[in-house]
Amino acid sequence: MKTSIIYICYLVFIALIQLSCTESPRNNNSADGDIDADTQDITTDEIDDLVNDQVNDSESDVDHGVDSEYQLGNFFLVFDFTQSTFSIFHSDNPEKQIWYTGSNSLVEASKVQREVEEQRGSYNFVENSTWSCTGNLDENLGENLVYDGSSLSISGSFAQENCPDGWRLSFFAKTDSSLGFKLEILPAENEINLLSLNYGTDSSEKFFGFGEQFTWLNLKGRKVIIISQEQGIGRGAEPVTSTINTISPGSGGDWYTTYAAVPHYITSKNRSLFLENTKVSLFDLENPDKVKVQLHGKVMEGRILAGSSPLELIEEYTAWSGRMPALPSWLNQGAVVGMQGGTAEVYAKLQLLENHNTPIAAFWLQDWVGKRSTLIGSQLWWNWELNETAYPDWGQLVSHLEDKGIRVMGYVNPFLVDVSGQEGFTRNLFAEAESAGYLVKNQEDQTYLVQNTDFSAGMIDLSNPAARTWFKNILKEEMSDIGFSGWMADFAEALPFDAKLYDQSDAAAWHNKYPVEWARLNREFIQDEGLEGETVFFNRAGFSRSPAYCTLFWLGDQLVTFDGDDGMKSAIKGMISAGFSGYSLNHSDIGGYTTISAWIKNWYRSEDLLLRWMEMAAFTPVFRTHEGNQPENNVQFYSNPTTLEHFSTFAKVYQALAFYREELMVEAAQLGYPLVRHPFLHYPDDPVVADLEYQWMLGSEFMVAPVVSPNSSTVDLYLPKGNWVHLWSGDLYGDPAQGSFVTINDAFYGFPPVFYKQNSPAGLTLVQNLVDRGIL
């Protein structure tokens, strides 16, 4: 009798739990349905404890109804137990699915033999599956669901024999608009090293983001690998890619290779998801009805985001990834003049620019350490101290420029080369770092020498706190203290997968983390020295959390061509796509960088390309030139009166927009919005804008569509509904009732198609500023 009474009490207790927790309607916004704020950022370890406690109970506390709803914060998970499916909704829009299971297996787990082939920072993965398992939701879904009010987990078994015991997918509210998830294999000790989560997508859904993507803006129908690496030279454009691969196998790259990949997307259906893992992942979007997210690891963690607009999704994502601060005010006022050649050359170029009243923010002198001849032309000596032979009277030069309101910028990267036997150096930083144990090691505990072009270098071990402190001292003593107000913080995408790190971390997990830590080191130095808001650095390599530390991005090394694989058009796409993933402040080398002299063809920068790239860059966050890796073969801003005048003109256009960029940088710092925006961000309901590639909005007020074809003055573009004013003529375009396609046939040099919204205060201010500068 005593046992029966206990059992009856137990049933009553279970019933009370079900009444209070289980059937929470999606549109119930009462306080009773909200999770306490203290539980919203519950850790994954706490989730594991809660789930394991529930799994061990003798009875499941789940209502096995046909359609059951479970609330986690503002999210609702709706299950159809008869169909073994479920969907996720958010209280702000309770009828809209923001995630749902598909018709395929939900989970896949595999053991693979993987070889990583590396060639000068480019990676190729060769995988052979030993065995693979698939798991799906089945008729026992209700019995395998555990819910406690703050978390919900689903577990299941695998269909194949000789697989692990099973899998578990858990959900938990992180914030009001983000739902955390965790996929793991049971038991925790297993041989799985490749994990996949499969879910549904609409066949017409377009996928944007994934960091800097240079070939496609909409990635639907493609497999997107998430790894920071060299973007390659050519990236599929022929014959340049094949030519480079002949010289250096694997260095040509492909459409998916990028310096800054991010496991995050936003879709045309206003859905968004990202991974928190740093290991290599893959988003397979080839199936029109399924998304497959693969991770090279045992546990997958991420978040599903909710928002009423793409901009809200960016805001929610960047609350996690971090947001970029406003640029120093001096950088916003003129051109960053990239040049090489020494002190005398700086004075000569300064005089030329002053003759044209060119606004100059800084001289960027990347060869301050001295140059060396290599396979690709000229590169720098990666030993970070001033070369006084190239730059005599350095202090006087810096003071002269400062008196004119012009800053000096330099170059640095996390590599060090051995300069033993070389003349002109007072320190051998490689030797210092190696003797102190500050360099990444190989499996034999020797310094890991990473091949670049035709030389190799050691890499700072950023997992070593002492190494970080030592390198910060280099930044102070050799750069900041001698007058640099900023620098290019190059590379960081080449940590070998088989490296040994100081803190014993897995190098495969650190590879994508390394560029984040490289940016973090530079930012910490600025903060430690009290230079926040005064000193700037710009990175090309990045990952998910890079915006939290980086002060400025640049798009890396494009070809000196117009093409869409690796030229000017690819830079536009890279800048636009990165904006979806929190890279708010980004820019490119004016005119591109990669110059090639080859037996099959020469790829040299033309005047036409340089002039059009100047026009494009004036409407981006930073206006900076680069001479390229073969300066003598490229047309430069100082090559002739036409290039010099054009450069001066668009430096003034850039300066005229400083007021508006300041406003946008406040938005970037507070909300994570990019300055260069895909029109979709402001017109998500216009079915045309999602397919636009080579035009962008600067903020919300300007539409920019530069000339992107050689020797052309014609541009086809699209204007969303409304009245738009052509910047140069003042003519009115567009339709207040609907969007319209426009062809501009007179986009001659000096008049790139730029429009502003009629009566826009920002547009009218820009016009007045251009009039004041004699441009309009």
PDB file of N, CA and C in Angstrom, residues 81 124 181 236 397 419 463 539 553 598 669 675 677-678 726:
ATOM      1  N   PHE A  81       4.553  14.754 -33.455  1.00  0.00           N
ATOM      2  CA  PHE A  81       5.083  13.446 -33.100  1.00  0.00           C
ATOM      3  C   PHE A  81       4.670  12.361 -34.088  1.00  0.00           C
ATOM      4  N   ASN A 124      44.214  21.928 -48.744  1.00  0.00           N
ATOM      5  CA  ASN A 124      43.357  20.949 -49.410  1.00  0.00           C
ATOM      6  C   ASN A 124      43.192  19.763 -48.473  1.00  0.00           C
ATOM      7  N   PHE A 181      22.161  25.903 -29.610  1.00  0.00           N
ATOM      8  CA  PHE A 181      21.983  24.474 -29.840  1.00  0.00           C
ATOM      9  C   PHE A 181      23.319  23.769 -29.669  1.00  0.00           C
ATOM     10  N   GLY A 236      40.337  30.553 -60.003  1.00  0.00           N
ATOM     11  CA  GLY A 236      39.507  29.957 -61.043  1.00  0.00           C
ATOM     12  C   GLY A 236      39.537  30.700 -62.352  1.00  0.00           C
ATOM     13  N   LEU A 397      61.521  63.224 -41.029  1.00  0.00           N
ATOM     14  CA  LEU A 397      60.421  62.966 -41.966  1.00  0.00           C
ATOM     15  C   LEU A 397      59.090  62.896 -41.231  1.00  0.00           C
ATOM     16  N   VAL A 419      67.636  36.749 -40.168  1.00  0.00           N
ATOM     17  CA  VAL A 419      68.447  37.690 -40.949  1.00  0.00           C
ATOM     18  C   VAL A 419      69.935  37.520 -40.651  1.00  0.00           C
ATOM     19  N   SER A 463      49.566  31.335 -28.459  1.00  0.00           N
ATOM     20  CA  SER A 463      49.024  30.676 -27.271  1.00  0.00           C
ATOM     21  C   SER A 463      49.943  30.871 -26.067  1.00  0.00           C
ATOM     22  N   ASN A 539      43.598  44.258 -40.877  1.00  0.00           N
ATOM     23  CA  ASN A 539      43.844  42.834 -41.093  1.00  0.00           C
ATOM     24  C   ASN A 539      43.198  42.360 -42.379  1.00  0.00           C
ATOM     25  N   PHE A 553      39.414  46.142 -41.628  1.00  0.00           N
ATOM     26  CA  PHE A 553      39.773  45.038 -42.503  1.00  0.00           C
ATOM     27  C   PHE A 553      40.156  45.564 -43.877  1.00  0.00           C
ATOM     28  N   ALA A 598      54.611  36.582 -66.788  1.00  0.00           N
ATOM     29  CA  ALA A 598      54.679  35.152 -67.094  1.00  0.00           C
ATOM     30  C   ALA A 598      54.899  34.951 -68.581  1.00  0.00           C
ATOM     31  N   ALA A 669      29.563  50.704 -34.546  1.00  0.00           N
ATOM     32  CA  ALA A 669      30.031  50.424 -33.195  1.00  0.00           C
ATOM     33  C   ALA A 669      28.892  50.016 -32.266  1.00  0.00           C
ATOM     34  N   LEU A 675      29.225  49.631 -43.225  1.00  0.00           N
ATOM     35  CA  LEU A 675      29.097  50.877 -43.982  1.00  0.00           C
ATOM     36  C   LEU A 675      28.705  50.575 -45.412  1.00  0.00           C
ATOM     37  N   ARG A 677      26.770  48.242 -47.795  1.00  0.00           N
ATOM     38  CA  ARG A 677      25.645  47.355 -47.529  1.00  0.00           C
ATOM     39  C   ARG A 677      25.039  46.810 -48.819  1.00  0.00           C
ATOM     40  N   HIS A 678      24.751  45.522 -48.790  1.00  0.00           N
ATOM     41  CA  HIS A 678      23.936  44.949 -49.863  1.00  0.00           C
ATOM     42  C   HIS A 678      22.565  45.639 -49.815  1.00  0.00           C
ATOM     43  N   HIS A 726      20.623  61.604 -59.281  1.00  0.00           N
ATOM     44  CA  HIS A 726      21.959  61.314 -59.806  1.00  0.00           C
ATOM     45  C   HIS A 726      22.922  62.363 -59.268  1.00  0.00           C
TER      46      HIS A 726
END
